[in-house]
Amino acid sequence: MDSKNVSRLGIAGPVGSGKTMLIEQMIPRLVTKGYKPAIISNDVISKEDAARIRSRLSMEKKVIPEDLVIGIATGGCPHTAIREDPSMNIAVINELESKYNDLDLIVIESGGDNITTTFSPALADYFIYIIDVAGGDKYPRKGGLGITSCDLLLINKIDLAPYVGADLNVMENDARAIRGKKPFMFVNCKTGEGIDDVVKCVIHDLLFDFPPKNVLRKETRNV
C-alpha cells in the first residue's frame, strides 16, 4: 500500500547534469536545519550513484545513516521506473516509512534521461529538473516535458559557460519565455553557489515551512 506519509522530492535530468552532486549539496543543508531525509537513487544497471552518496554523506561527512541511502538498479529505460511503472520506488518508500516514522523527506533521484522525463504524481510531490550549460545555451528553448513541467528548473555548471560558449543571458531569457511564471535558477553544484536558495524553495514549496518532525515532537512534549 502506498501510504504517502512523507513528502517526496523527485530530481531528474540528463546524464552528467549534476543530479547526484545536487543531492550531496542539499542534504547537509537540510540536516543542519533539523530535517531527516532519506535518498533513493535510481541507476539503470549499477547502484554507483547510491554508493557514491553513501560514501560522501554517510561515511565521510556522517550527515545521514547509511541505511537511509538506497540504490535501485532499474534495469530498463530510466523514466519507466519513475513514471510508467514506479512500483519499485514506491515499494522502497513504503519500507522506509514503515521503519522510520520520523522522516521528513524522501529524495528520489532518477537515472540520467532526456528532456521528456517527468515523475508520476504517485511517486513525487515536487519535481526538480536539472540541466547544465555544457549542453549548450539552446537547452531551455528546446523545451521538453522535463524543462516545461518541473516545479523548479536548475541550470547547473554556470562556471563553465565561458569555456563552452554558452550565453547565460540567452538561457535566462529562453527559460523565462518557455516556463512563464514557473521558477528557474542558475546554480553551481560543485561550489554550492545557489543551493541555499534551492533548499529554501524545497522547504517552502514542498515542506510548507513546517518545522522538522523531531522539533515538533520536542515542542509537544514540552507543552
Backbone as ProteinMPNN parsed JSONL, in Angstrom:
{"seq_chain_A": "MDSKNVSRLGIAGPVGSGKTMLIEQMIPRLVTKGYKPAIISNDVISKEDAARIRSRLSMEKKVIPEDLVIGIATGGCPHTAIREDPSMNIAVINELESKYNDLDLIVIESGGDNITTTFSPALADYFIYIIDVAGGDKYPRKGGLGITSCDLLLINKIDLAPYVGADLNVMENDARAIRGKKPFMFVNCKTGEGIDDVVKCVIHDLLFDFPPKNVLRKETRNV", "coords_chain_A": {"N_chain_A": [[0.853, -1.193, 0.0], [0.521, 2.254, -0.732], [1.244, 4.646, 1.347], [1.998, 7.305, 1.467], [3.113, 9.071, 3.456], [5.291, 10.681, 3.87], [6.823, 13.587, 2.56], [7.797, 13.842, -0.863], [10.501, 14.317, -2.978], [11.344, 14.615, -6.284], [14.116, 14.264, -8.444], [15.43, 14.912, -11.557], [17.151, 14.645, -14.737], [19.405, 15.079, -17.557], [22.105, 12.699, -18.259], [24.99, 13.297, -16.364], [24.316, 15.902, -15.696], [24.279, 16.812, -13.1], [22.757, 15.772, -11.008], [23.293, 13.982, -8.83], [25.303, 15.373, -7.477], [23.892, 17.643, -6.776], [22.149, 16.575, -4.841], [24.086, 15.861, -2.96], [24.854, 18.365, -2.139], [22.491, 19.482, -1.154], [21.469, 17.829, 0.94], [23.179, 17.947, 3.355], [22.606, 20.614, 4.1], [19.849, 20.532, 4.636], [19.829, 18.704, 6.76], [21.288, 20.136, 8.662], [19.395, 22.031, 9.283], [17.71, 20.545, 10.747], [16.051, 18.652, 9.571], [15.127, 15.299, 8.629], [16.177, 13.388, 6.133], [15.726, 10.843, 3.563], [17.232, 8.964, 0.908], [16.681, 7.831, -2.371], [18.274, 6.39, -4.987], [18.197, 6.029, -8.395], [19.654, 3.933, -10.778], [20.458, 2.678, -14.029], [21.759, 0.185, -14.517], [23.832, -0.274, -12.591], [24.453, 0.452, -9.046], [25.797, 2.714, -8.572], [25.647, 5.536, -8.12], [24.231, 5.677, -5.695], [26.049, 4.386, -4.03], [28.128, 6.216, -4.124], [26.937, 8.501, -2.953], [26.426, 7.467, -0.406], [29.027, 6.994, 0.431], [30.105, 9.612, 0.508], [28.265, 11.217, 2.019], [27.465, 9.634, 4.195], [29.693, 8.134, 5.182], [31.971, 9.861, 4.983], [31.129, 12.577, 5.667], [29.202, 12.045, 7.541], [26.463, 12.77, 7.796], [24.1, 11.497, 7.298], [22.525, 8.406, 7.996], [23.811, 5.274, 6.771], [21.88, 3.393, 5.986], [19.794, 4.915, 5.121], [20.194, 5.615, 2.572], [19.385, 4.435, -0.44], [19.944, 2.303, -3.161], [18.692, 1.677, -6.43], [18.678, -0.54, -9.08], [17.356, -0.135, -12.039], [17.188, -1.476, -14.457], [16.118, -0.926, -16.942], [14.66, 1.439, -19.267], [15.301, 4.675, -18.012], [13.185, 6.538, -17.329], [10.994, 4.929, -17.091], [10.912, 3.722, -14.567], [10.264, 5.827, -12.926], [8.014, 6.952, -13.887], [6.153, 5.486, -15.797], [5.933, 2.93, -14.536], [6.239, 3.063, -11.417], [6.553, 1.254, -9.353], [8.723, -0.115, -8.15], [10.164, 1.913, -6.853], [8.153, 2.912, -5.16], [7.722, 0.711, -3.511], [10.126, 0.66, -2.066], [9.921, 3.125, -0.785], [7.657, 2.679, 0.849], [8.732, 0.758, 2.54], [10.747, 2.244, 3.816], [9.149, 4.126, 5.143], [7.785, 2.488, 6.883], [9.762, 1.682, 8.607], [10.887, 4.01, 9.636], [9.496, 6.482, 11.366], [10.001, 9.1, 11.646], [10.9, 10.445, 9.464], [11.329, 13.284, 7.345], [11.475, 13.841, 4.681], [11.733, 12.329, 1.472], [14.047, 11.837, -0.983], [14.114, 11.285, -4.404], [16.145, 10.215, -6.829], [16.306, 10.225, -10.267], [17.469, 7.976, -12.847], [19.855, 9.042, -15.322], [18.414, 10.841, -17.986], [16.432, 11.937, -20.84], [15.058, 15.084, -22.125], [12.347, 14.659, -21.962], [11.658, 13.575, -19.61], [9.601, 12.974, -16.792], [8.069, 12.838, -13.505], [5.879, 10.387, -12.129], [2.828, 11.437, -10.64], [2.098, 9.829, -8.561], [4.42, 9.151, -7.408], [6.245, 11.34, -6.901], [5.999, 14.441, -5.133], [6.979, 16.899, -5.688], [9.03, 18.319, -8.171], [12.211, 18.572, -9.392], [14.05, 19.597, -12.162], [17.135, 19.284, -13.719], [19.563, 20.822, -15.741], [22.594, 21.44, -17.642], [25.049, 23.939, -18.504], [26.914, 23.016, -20.284], [25.639, 21.553, -22.165], [24.899, 23.345, -24.022], [23.645, 26.657, -24.847], [21.184, 26.513, -25.952], [19.549, 24.801, -24.673], [17.331, 25.399, -22.731], [15.347, 26.564, -24.476], [14.698, 24.489, -26.122], [12.813, 23.11, -24.854], [10.61, 20.483, -23.877], [9.152, 18.007, -21.75], [10.339, 17.722, -19.222], [11.721, 20.152, -18.803], [9.676, 22.052, -19.135], [7.564, 21.287, -17.425], [8.449, 20.826, -14.839], [8.626, 21.601, -11.294], [10.672, 23.205, -10.409], [13.265, 24.501, -12.268], [16.668, 23.919, -12.736], [19.723, 25.342, -13.752], [22.787, 24.26, -14.244], [26.365, 24.257, -13.519], [27.397, 26.816, -14.109], [29.809, 28.054, -14.088], [31.204, 27.046, -16.177], [30.324, 28.256, -18.442], [31.769, 30.335, -19.972], [33.692, 28.782, -21.166], [32.484, 26.949, -22.787], [31.102, 28.371, -24.541], [28.534, 29.225, -23.893], [25.81, 31.36, -23.499], [24.662, 32.927, -20.756], [22.703, 34.856, -20.504], [21.076, 34.412, -22.702], [20.119, 31.874, -22.023], [18.723, 32.501, -19.718], [16.705, 34.267, -20.678], [15.371, 32.561, -22.472], [14.559, 30.491, -20.776], [12.8, 31.858, -19.135], [10.891, 32.576, -21.019], [9.878, 30.106, -21.905], [8.987, 28.867, -19.619], [7.273, 30.576, -18.396], [5.704, 31.774, -15.533], [6.797, 29.95, -13.852], [9.421, 28.928, -11.618], [13.014, 29.237, -12.088], [16.508, 28.596, -11.696], [19.956, 29.583, -11.64], [22.723, 27.594, -10.887], [25.643, 26.299, -9.17], [26.61, 23.317, -8.628], [28.974, 22.218, -7.87], [30.462, 24.097, -6.39], [28.529, 24.942, -4.658], [27.151, 27.256, -5.053], [24.159, 29.027, -5.111], [22.675, 26.958, -4.015], [21.606, 27.221, -1.45], [19.327, 28.76, -1.946], [17.844, 26.951, -3.447], [17.29, 25.007, -1.513], [15.72, 26.549, 0.187], [13.46, 26.881, -1.451], [12.533, 24.217, -1.597], [11.893, 23.704, 1.094], [9.915, 25.623, 1.485], [8.018, 25.239, -0.643], [7.532, 22.492, -0.806], [7.726, 21.316, 1.77], [6.248, 23.113, 3.099], [7.111, 24.963, 4.936], [6.955, 23.788, 7.432], [8.221, 22.909, 10.644], [10.937, 20.552, 11.321], [10.038, 17.101, 12.042], [11.092, 16.02, 14.402], [11.611, 18.313, 15.893], [9.033, 19.31, 16.238], [7.956, 17.292, 17.837], [9.463, 17.524, 20.185], [8.626, 20.047, 20.994], [5.941, 19.502, 21.488], [6.111, 17.711, 23.616], [7.058, 19.407, 25.547], [4.977, 21.059, 26.12]], "CA_chain_A": [[0.0, 0.0, 0.0], [1.277, 3.493, -0.779], [0.629, 5.469, 2.385], [2.375, 8.678, 1.17], [3.209, 9.794, 4.717], [6.45, 11.569, 3.861], [6.93, 14.373, 1.324], [8.732, 13.227, -1.812], [11.132, 15.226, -3.939], [11.938, 13.947, -7.433], [15.173, 15.005, -9.147], [15.73, 14.262, -12.835], [17.939, 15.437, -15.666], [20.271, 14.259, -18.423], [23.325, 12.12, -17.692], [26.063, 14.258, -16.136], [23.835, 17.275, -15.477], [24.579, 17.227, -11.725], [21.706, 15.328, -10.072], [23.877, 13.421, -7.607], [26.011, 16.439, -6.763], [22.845, 18.481, -6.179], [21.744, 15.891, -3.604], [25.187, 15.953, -1.993], [24.878, 19.734, -1.621], [21.245, 19.805, -0.456], [21.195, 17.031, 2.139], [23.771, 18.524, 4.574], [21.898, 21.841, 4.479], [18.57, 20.142, 5.244], [20.119, 18.079, 8.055], [21.667, 21.23, 9.567], [18.161, 22.698, 9.705], [16.961, 19.619, 11.605], [15.22, 17.706, 8.816], [15.679, 13.953, 8.459], [15.844, 12.916, 4.785], [16.226, 9.579, 3.012], [17.539, 9.128, -0.52], [16.6, 6.674, -3.258], [18.979, 6.747, -6.223], [17.963, 5.082, -9.479], [20.603, 3.766, -11.88], [19.905, 1.695, -14.967], [22.361, -1.138, -14.333], [24.575, -0.358, -11.335], [23.975, 1.279, -7.945], [27.002, 3.517, -8.365], [25.365, 6.85, -7.523], [23.895, 5.468, -4.28], [27.302, 4.077, -3.331], [28.88, 7.476, -4.001], [26.264, 9.339, -1.941], [26.645, 6.829, 0.892], [30.424, 7.212, 0.784], [30.396, 11.019, 0.809], [27.409, 11.798, 3.051], [27.374, 8.783, 5.383], [30.991, 7.725, 5.709], [32.893, 10.99, 5.126], [30.551, 13.718, 6.385], [28.373, 11.498, 8.622], [25.25, 13.569, 7.953], [22.92, 10.677, 7.098], [22.862, 6.989, 8.181], [23.992, 4.538, 5.516], [20.668, 2.673, 5.558], [18.816, 5.847, 4.548], [20.563, 5.813, 1.16], [19.01, 3.187, -1.103], [20.174, 2.256, -4.605], [17.837, 0.802, -7.232], [19.085, -0.773, -10.465], [16.044, -0.278, -12.674], [17.284, -2.492, -15.492], [15.445, -0.551, -18.189], [14.643, 2.866, -19.584], [15.255, 5.363, -16.715], [11.936, 7.178, -16.922], [9.964, 3.925, -16.794], [10.868, 3.453, -13.128], [9.742, 6.966, -12.163], [6.761, 7.451, -14.466], [5.188, 4.48, -16.251], [5.752, 1.9, -13.506], [7.109, 3.45, -10.291], [6.302, 0.323, -8.241], [9.96, -0.428, -7.425], [10.445, 3.032, -5.954], [7.106, 3.003, -4.134], [7.963, -0.38, -2.557], [11.207, 1.103, -1.18], [9.364, 4.205, 0.048], [6.807, 2.07, 1.878], [9.607, 0.101, 3.519], [11.37, 3.303, 4.617], [8.148, 4.734, 6.019], [7.424, 1.532, 7.939], [10.888, 1.574, 9.552], [11.256, 5.306, 10.217], [8.319, 7.361, 11.434], [10.444, 10.474, 11.856], [11.425, 11.029, 8.218], [10.654, 14.492, 6.857], [11.58, 13.997, 3.228], [12.387, 11.271, 0.695], [14.542, 12.343, -2.264], [14.194, 10.214, -5.404], [16.957, 10.616, -7.973], [16.112, 9.412, -11.474], [18.61, 7.713, -13.702], [20.006, 10.077, -16.342], [17.468, 10.63, -19.089], [16.317, 13.056, -21.766], [14.226, 16.216, -21.706], [10.933, 14.283, -21.828], [11.477, 12.926, -18.311], [8.755, 13.52, -15.729], [7.744, 11.883, -12.452], [4.476, 10.083, -11.861], [2.32, 12.095, -9.425], [2.013, 8.833, -7.496], [5.752, 8.947, -6.833], [6.881, 12.572, -6.405], [5.114, 15.585, -4.885], [7.672, 18.102, -6.171], [9.909, 17.804, -9.218], [13.303, 19.438, -9.859], [14.753, 19.132, -13.36], [18.421, 19.987, -13.779], [20.354, 20.746, -16.966], [23.842, 22.174, -17.42], [25.389, 24.817, -19.612], [27.758, 22.318, -21.246], [24.768, 21.04, -23.224], [24.644, 24.43, -24.966], [22.648, 27.603, -24.341], [19.903, 26.242, -26.597], [18.83, 23.79, -23.898], [15.994, 25.792, -22.241], [14.335, 26.838, -25.5], [14.294, 23.241, -26.748], [11.621, 22.647, -24.156], [10.544, 19.112, -23.391], [8.315, 17.949, -20.546], [11.129, 17.952, -18.02], [12.005, 21.578, -18.667], [8.466, 22.881, -19.056], [6.572, 20.902, -16.412], [9.003, 20.65, -13.487], [8.304, 22.672, -10.348], [11.834, 24.095, -10.36], [14.312, 24.188, -13.246], [18.005, 24.366, -12.359], [20.725, 25.382, -14.812], [23.98, 23.979, -13.457], [27.719, 24.406, -14.072], [27.459, 28.145, -14.727], [31.212, 28.456, -14.202], [31.735, 26.545, -17.447], [29.718, 28.972, -19.574], [32.736, 30.981, -20.886], [34.556, 27.793, -21.826], [31.712, 26.149, -23.753], [30.399, 29.303, -25.425], [27.123, 29.344, -23.53], [25.421, 32.703, -23.069], [23.684, 32.774, -19.67], [21.571, 35.757, -20.748], [20.186, 33.694, -23.626], [19.466, 30.801, -21.267], [17.754, 33.12, -18.807], [15.551, 34.753, -21.442], [14.634, 31.419, -23.02], [13.911, 29.777, -19.663], [11.652, 32.668, -18.715], [9.874, 32.528, -22.077], [9.247, 28.787, -22.063], [8.393, 28.421, -18.347], [6.303, 31.541, -17.885], [5.904, 32.194, -14.146], [7.439, 28.891, -13.062], [10.78, 29.368, -11.261], [14.247, 28.584, -12.519], [17.669, 29.171, -11.021], [21.313, 29.201, -12.028], [23.443, 27.046, -9.736], [26.898, 25.597, -9.384], [26.558, 22.254, -7.628], [30.333, 21.892, -7.425], [30.863, 25.047, -5.354], [27.404, 25.2, -3.758], [26.507, 28.532, -5.383], [22.733, 28.954, -5.422], [21.993, 25.807, -3.407], [20.79, 27.689, -0.319], [18.025, 29.183, -2.464], [17.119, 25.735, -3.828], [16.792, 24.417, -0.261], [14.604, 27.401, 0.635], [12.297, 26.548, -2.278], [12.038, 22.897, -1.192], [11.258, 23.831, 2.418], [8.7, 26.446, 1.366], [7.044, 24.749, -1.619], [7.233, 21.071, -0.603], [7.523, 21.04, 3.194], [5.318, 24.158, 3.543], [7.735, 25.672, 6.059], [6.758, 23.11, 8.711], [9.474, 22.522, 11.304], [11.212, 19.108, 11.284], [9.182, 16.32, 12.936], [11.724, 15.89, 15.714], [11.423, 19.578, 16.59], [7.622, 19.378, 16.631], [7.729, 16.358, 18.945], [10.044, 18.114, 21.401], [7.756, 21.149, 21.417], [4.716, 18.915, 22.027], [6.415, 17.141, 24.936], [7.324, 20.482, 26.495], [3.767, 21.846, 26.388]], "C_chain_A": [[0.886, 1.24, 0.0], [0.638, 4.49, 0.177], [0.894, 6.953, 2.165], [2.379, 9.541, 2.429], [4.287, 10.865, 4.698], [6.517, 12.298, 2.521], [8.043, 13.818, 0.441], [9.199, 14.237, -2.859], [11.774, 14.419, -5.06], [12.977, 14.845, -8.094], [15.533, 14.239, -10.413], [16.548, 15.204, -13.701], [18.798, 14.527, -16.513], [21.466, 13.688, -17.67], [24.381, 13.219, -17.538], [25.614, 15.673, -15.843], [24.07, 17.756, -14.052], [23.558, 16.791, -10.691], [22.308, 14.847, -8.744], [24.591, 14.492, -6.802], [25.034, 17.421, -6.128], [22.383, 17.877, -4.852], [22.83, 16.032, -2.55], [25.323, 17.364, -1.413], [23.647, 20.029, -0.761], [21.115, 19.101, 0.89], [21.87, 17.593, 3.391], [23.064, 19.793, 5.043], [20.568, 21.514, 5.158], [18.794, 19.533, 6.631], [20.505, 19.138, 9.082], [20.441, 21.963, 10.092], [17.271, 21.782, 10.538], [16.118, 18.594, 10.884], [15.931, 16.359, 8.682], [15.258, 13.415, 7.087], [16.333, 11.485, 4.543], [16.391, 9.776, 1.509], [17.371, 7.796, -1.23], [17.223, 7.096, -4.585], [18.789, 5.651, -7.263], [19.119, 5.097, -10.475], [20.047, 2.675, -12.789], [20.445, 0.293, -14.679], [23.018, -1.268, -12.963], [23.822, 0.375, -10.216], [25.086, 2.255, -7.553], [26.715, 4.852, -7.684], [25.006, 6.723, -6.047], [25.152, 5.184, -3.474], [28.124, 5.34, -3.122], [28.272, 8.383, -2.932], [26.51, 8.78, -0.543], [28.083, 7.084, 1.368], [30.664, 8.655, 1.249], [29.573, 11.555, 1.978], [27.336, 10.968, 4.325], [28.743, 8.532, 5.996], [31.923, 8.909, 5.934], [32.312, 12.105, 5.998], [29.659, 13.304, 7.542], [27.12, 12.344, 8.872], [23.978, 12.745, 7.787], [23.316, 9.204, 7.267], [22.93, 6.254, 6.838], [22.698, 3.879, 5.035], [19.556, 3.599, 5.092], [19.211, 6.275, 3.132], [20.366, 4.482, 0.446], [19.297, 3.295, -2.6], [19.221, 1.283, -5.277], [18.442, 0.685, -8.627], [17.815, -1.101, -11.248], [16.043, -1.311, -13.8], [16.615, -2.145, -16.799], [15.516, 0.933, -18.416], [14.45, 3.668, -18.286], [13.893, 5.927, -16.343], [10.812, 6.185, -16.655], [9.802, 3.748, -15.286], [10.339, 4.632, -12.312], [8.414, 7.462, -12.733], [5.782, 6.321, -14.822], [4.89, 3.432, -15.182], [6.68, 2.193, -12.331], [7.037, 2.475, -9.121], [7.573, -0.016, -7.466], [10.286, 0.678, -6.419], [9.415, 3.126, -4.831], [7.282, 1.905, -3.088], [9.066, 0.014, -1.566], [10.714, 2.209, -0.244], [8.517, 3.629, 1.177], [7.644, 1.395, 2.962], [10.288, 1.137, 4.421], [10.372, 3.886, 5.616], [7.745, 3.796, 7.151], [8.523, 1.424, 8.997], [11.138, 2.87, 10.302], [10.027, 6.222, 10.212], [8.702, 8.819, 11.65], [11.067, 11.096, 10.609], [10.623, 12.274, 7.841], [10.558, 14.525, 5.343], [12.244, 12.765, 2.614], [12.752, 11.856, -0.672], [14.696, 11.166, -3.224], [14.956, 10.732, -6.613], [16.698, 9.671, -9.136], [17.457, 9.039, -12.095], [18.684, 8.79, -14.774], [19.142, 9.811, -17.558], [17.344, 11.906, -19.908], [15.304, 14.094, -21.285], [12.739, 15.888, -21.651], [10.642, 13.671, -20.457], [10.519, 13.701, -17.407], [8.535, 12.438, -14.684], [6.241, 11.621, -12.423], [4.034, 10.843, -10.619], [2.175, 11.12, -8.264], [3.347, 8.656, -6.786], [6.317, 10.217, -6.207], [5.859, 13.687, -6.243], [5.678, 16.861, -5.487], [8.809, 17.628, -7.067], [10.921, 18.87, -9.615], [13.918, 18.803, -11.107], [16.024, 19.961, -13.506], [19.107, 19.735, -15.123], [21.662, 21.48, -16.698], [24.248, 22.91, -18.684], [26.247, 24.116, -20.672], [26.943, 21.697, -22.375], [24.45, 22.099, -24.272], [23.56, 25.361, -24.461], [21.292, 27.464, -25.027], [18.989, 25.382, -25.728], [17.444, 24.254, -23.423], [14.969, 25.964, -23.35], [13.93, 25.587, -26.263], [13.075, 22.644, -26.068], [11.715, 21.182, -23.777], [9.818, 19.11, -22.057], [9.101, 18.213, -19.272], [11.333, 19.421, -17.77], [10.737, 22.403, -18.449], [7.573, 22.551, -17.864], [7.13, 20.796, -14.998], [8.596, 21.835, -12.598], [9.436, 23.681, -10.252], [12.874, 23.61, -11.366], [15.645, 24.759, -12.75], [18.923, 24.295, -13.57], [22.087, 25.371, -14.128], [25.273, 24.253, -14.25], [27.914, 25.757, -14.754], [28.893, 28.629, -14.869], [31.825, 28.021, -15.524], [31.261, 27.347, -18.649], [30.757, 29.621, -20.503], [33.552, 29.976, -21.704], [33.817, 26.96, -22.879], [30.886, 27.046, -24.673], [28.919, 29.421, -25.146], [26.841, 30.732, -22.98], [24.327, 32.574, -22.005], [22.491, 33.703, -19.846], [20.564, 35.112, -21.692], [19.417, 32.611, -22.877], [18.407, 31.369, -20.323], [16.5, 33.571, -19.559], [14.706, 33.607, -21.99], [13.903, 30.647, -21.925], [12.681, 30.535, -19.205], [10.528, 32.577, -19.747], [9.15, 31.192, -22.098], [8.564, 28.316, -20.784], [7.369, 29.41, -17.787], [6.648, 31.945, -16.464], [6.563, 31.12, -13.285], [8.906, 29.253, -12.809], [11.884, 28.566, -11.934], [15.41, 29.294, -11.845], [18.952, 28.724, -11.702], [22.042, 28.721, -10.783], [24.802, 26.507, -10.175], [26.991, 24.529, -8.294], [27.947, 21.855, -7.141], [30.76, 22.801, -6.281], [29.763, 25.305, -4.328], [26.691, 26.504, -4.047], [25.039, 28.319, -5.772], [21.974, 27.849, -4.696], [21.158, 26.213, -2.195], [19.399, 28.1, -0.788], [17.187, 27.98, -2.92], [16.507, 25.089, -2.587], [15.621, 25.238, 0.283], [13.333, 27.085, -0.139], [11.685, 25.218, -1.84], [11.306, 22.99, 0.144], [9.938, 24.597, 2.312], [7.629, 25.764, 0.506], [6.643, 23.286, -1.399], [6.921, 20.766, 0.869], [6.651, 22.108, 3.858], [5.789, 24.846, 4.826], [7.451, 25.034, 7.415], [8.112, 22.788, 9.331], [9.708, 21.016, 11.148], [10.373, 18.363, 12.315], [9.782, 16.197, 14.332], [11.57, 17.162, 16.536], [9.988, 19.697, 17.084], [7.344, 18.484, 17.833], [8.285, 16.911, 20.249], [9.161, 19.232, 21.918], [6.487, 20.614, 22.053], [4.947, 18.364, 23.432], [6.588, 18.23, 25.988], [6.111, 21.332, 26.825], [3.183, 21.467, 27.76]], "O_chain_A": [[1.912, 1.258, 0.68], [-0.381, 5.104, -0.139], [0.111, 7.788, 2.618], [1.744, 10.594, 2.479], [4.201, 11.849, 5.433], [6.293, 11.696, 1.47], [9.088, 13.385, 0.927], [8.403, 14.905, -3.52], [12.667, 13.613, -4.799], [12.747, 16.04, -8.281], [15.896, 13.064, -10.356], [16.63, 16.403, -13.435], [18.914, 13.335, -16.228], [21.794, 14.143, -16.574], [24.634, 13.979, -18.473], [26.452, 16.571, -15.75], [24.066, 18.961, -13.799], [23.491, 17.371, -9.608], [21.874, 15.265, -7.671], [24.493, 14.515, -5.575], [25.311, 17.972, -5.062], [22.244, 18.588, -3.857], [22.537, 16.292, -1.383], [25.85, 17.534, -0.314], [23.743, 20.739, 0.24], [20.696, 19.713, 1.873], [21.203, 17.714, 4.419], [22.936, 20.025, 6.245], [20.204, 22.151, 6.147], [18.041, 19.811, 7.565], [20.1, 19.056, 10.242], [20.446, 22.461, 11.218], [16.201, 22.193, 10.986], [15.517, 17.736, 11.531], [17.159, 16.286, 8.628], [14.104, 13.03, 6.903], [17.228, 10.991, 5.228], [15.762, 10.652, 0.915], [17.85, 6.763, -0.762], [16.761, 8.039, -5.227], [19.166, 4.499, -7.048], [19.513, 6.158, -10.958], [19.25, 1.845, -12.352], [19.681, -0.669, -14.605], [22.795, -2.249, -12.253], [22.705, 0.853, -10.414], [25.283, 2.571, -6.379], [27.445, 5.26, -6.781], [25.417, 7.55, -5.234], [25.305, 5.684, -2.359], [28.742, 5.52, -2.073], [28.986, 8.959, -2.111], [26.772, 9.535, 0.394], [28.323, 7.354, 2.545], [31.338, 8.889, 2.252], [30.102, 12.264, 2.834], [27.166, 11.516, 5.414], [28.926, 8.702, 7.201], [32.6, 8.969, 6.96], [32.945, 12.526, 6.966], [29.382, 14.11, 8.43], [26.759, 12.603, 10.02], [22.888, 13.227, 8.096], [24.344, 8.788, 6.732], [22.201, 6.576, 5.9], [22.443, 3.808, 3.833], [18.484, 3.13, 4.707], [18.618, 7.195, 2.569], [21.091, 3.519, 0.697], [18.926, 4.284, -3.232], [18.968, 0.194, -4.761], [18.691, 1.696, -9.284], [17.269, -2.198, -11.137], [15.022, -1.945, -14.066], [16.546, -2.989, -17.693], [16.348, 1.617, -17.82], [13.527, 3.374, -17.527], [13.472, 5.822, -15.191], [9.793, 6.543, -16.064], [8.682, 3.636, -14.788], [10.001, 4.468, -11.14], [7.758, 8.306, -12.122], [4.713, 6.211, -14.221], [3.731, 3.088, -14.951], [7.777, 1.641, -12.251], [7.421, 2.828, -8.006], [7.518, -0.189, -6.249], [10.639, 0.401, -5.273], [9.769, 3.389, -3.682], [7.024, 2.133, -1.906], [8.957, -0.264, -0.372], [11.047, 2.225, 0.941], [8.645, 4.044, 2.328], [7.312, 1.453, 4.145], [10.395, 0.941, 5.632], [10.701, 4.112, 6.781], [7.404, 4.245, 8.246], [8.243, 1.109, 10.154], [11.551, 2.851, 11.462], [9.588, 6.675, 9.155], [7.833, 9.676, 11.818], [11.691, 12.153, 10.687], [9.403, 12.314, 7.997], [9.665, 15.162, 4.785], [13.201, 12.225, 3.169], [11.885, 12.309, -1.419], [15.334, 10.167, -2.891], [14.462, 11.595, -7.339], [16.853, 8.457, -9.004], [18.459, 9.721, -11.881], [17.664, 9.396, -15.102], [19.13, 8.705, -18.098], [18.087, 12.86, -19.679], [14.766, 13.992, -20.183], [11.937, 16.762, -21.322], [9.506, 13.291, -20.176], [10.615, 14.921, -17.277], [8.782, 11.26, -14.941], [5.437, 12.522, -12.663], [4.776, 10.898, -9.638], [2.132, 11.538, -7.107], [3.407, 8.085, -5.697], [6.822, 10.172, -5.085], [4.975, 13.869, -7.08], [4.933, 17.802, -5.765], [9.477, 16.643, -6.755], [10.553, 19.935, -10.109], [14.262, 17.621, -11.109], [15.989, 21.189, -13.426], [19.216, 18.597, -15.58], [21.824, 22.081, -15.636], [23.842, 22.55, -19.789], [26.304, 24.56, -21.819], [27.491, 21.353, -23.422], [23.814, 21.808, -25.285], [22.659, 24.937, -23.737], [20.359, 28.207, -24.722], [17.798, 25.249, -26.012], [16.46, 23.562, -23.687], [13.821, 25.55, -23.185], [12.929, 25.602, -26.979], [12.391, 21.786, -26.626], [12.782, 20.699, -23.4], [9.862, 20.094, -21.318], [8.597, 18.852, -18.348], [11.142, 19.896, -16.651], [10.737, 23.349, -17.66], [6.894, 23.434, -17.341], [6.358, 20.686, -14.045], [8.268, 22.916, -13.087], [9.198, 24.87, -10.04], [13.307, 22.458, -11.323], [15.734, 25.933, -12.391], [18.908, 23.318, -14.32], [22.488, 26.356, -13.509], [25.258, 24.449, -15.465], [28.511, 25.844, -15.827], [29.172, 29.514, -15.678], [32.847, 28.563, -15.947], [31.747, 27.139, -19.761], [30.643, 29.474, -21.72], [34.036, 30.288, -22.792], [34.438, 26.348, -23.749], [30.081, 26.568, -25.472], [28.131, 29.688, -26.054], [27.551, 31.218, -22.099], [23.206, 32.165, -22.307], [21.389, 33.389, -19.395], [19.354, 35.245, -21.511], [18.212, 32.448, -23.07], [17.334, 30.789, -20.153], [15.378, 33.294, -19.136], [13.477, 33.67, -21.976], [12.771, 30.203, -22.118], [11.643, 29.938, -18.919], [9.353, 32.509, -19.387], [7.935, 31.149, -22.288], [7.669, 27.472, -20.833], [6.678, 29.108, -16.813], [7.759, 32.409, -16.205], [6.854, 31.358, -12.112], [9.562, 29.82, -13.682], [11.717, 27.401, -12.293], [15.299, 30.46, -11.467], [19.026, 27.633, -12.266], [21.985, 29.371, -9.74], [25.068, 26.293, -11.358], [27.405, 24.815, -7.171], [28.073, 21.215, -6.097], [31.354, 22.337, -5.307], [30.034, 25.83, -3.248], [25.722, 26.838, -3.365], [24.732, 27.521, -6.658], [20.746, 27.808, -4.757], [20.113, 25.615, -1.937], [18.406, 27.824, -0.114], [15.963, 27.992, -2.792], [15.348, 24.673, -2.604], [14.644, 24.678, 0.781], [12.25, 27.025, 0.442], [10.465, 25.102, -1.724], [10.226, 22.421, 0.307], [8.961, 24.253, 2.977], [6.461, 25.72, 0.893], [5.538, 22.886, -1.764], [5.97, 20.046, 1.171], [6.351, 22.013, 5.049], [4.992, 25.251, 5.672], [7.679, 25.664, 8.447], [9.051, 22.432, 8.618], [8.763, 20.278, 10.869], [10.031, 18.927, 13.354], [9.063, 16.261, 15.329], [11.415, 17.092, 17.755], [9.747, 20.131, 18.21], [6.596, 18.858, 18.737], [7.656, 16.783, 21.299], [8.96, 19.364, 23.125], [5.994, 21.176, 23.031], [4.11, 18.52, 24.321], [6.305, 18.018, 27.167], [6.173, 22.21, 27.685], [2.162, 22.019, 28.17]]}, "name": "protein", "num_of_chains": 1, "seq": "MDSKNVSRLGIAGPVGSGKTMLIEQMIPRLVTKGYKPAIISNDVISKEDAARIRSRLSMEKKVIPEDLVIGIATGGCPHTAIREDPSMNIAVINELESKYNDLDLIVIESGGDNITTTFSPALADYFIYIIDVAGGDKYPRKGGLGITSCDLLLINKIDLAPYVGADLNVMENDARAIRGKKPFMFVNCKTGEGIDDVVKCVIHDLLFDFPPKNVLRKETRNV"}
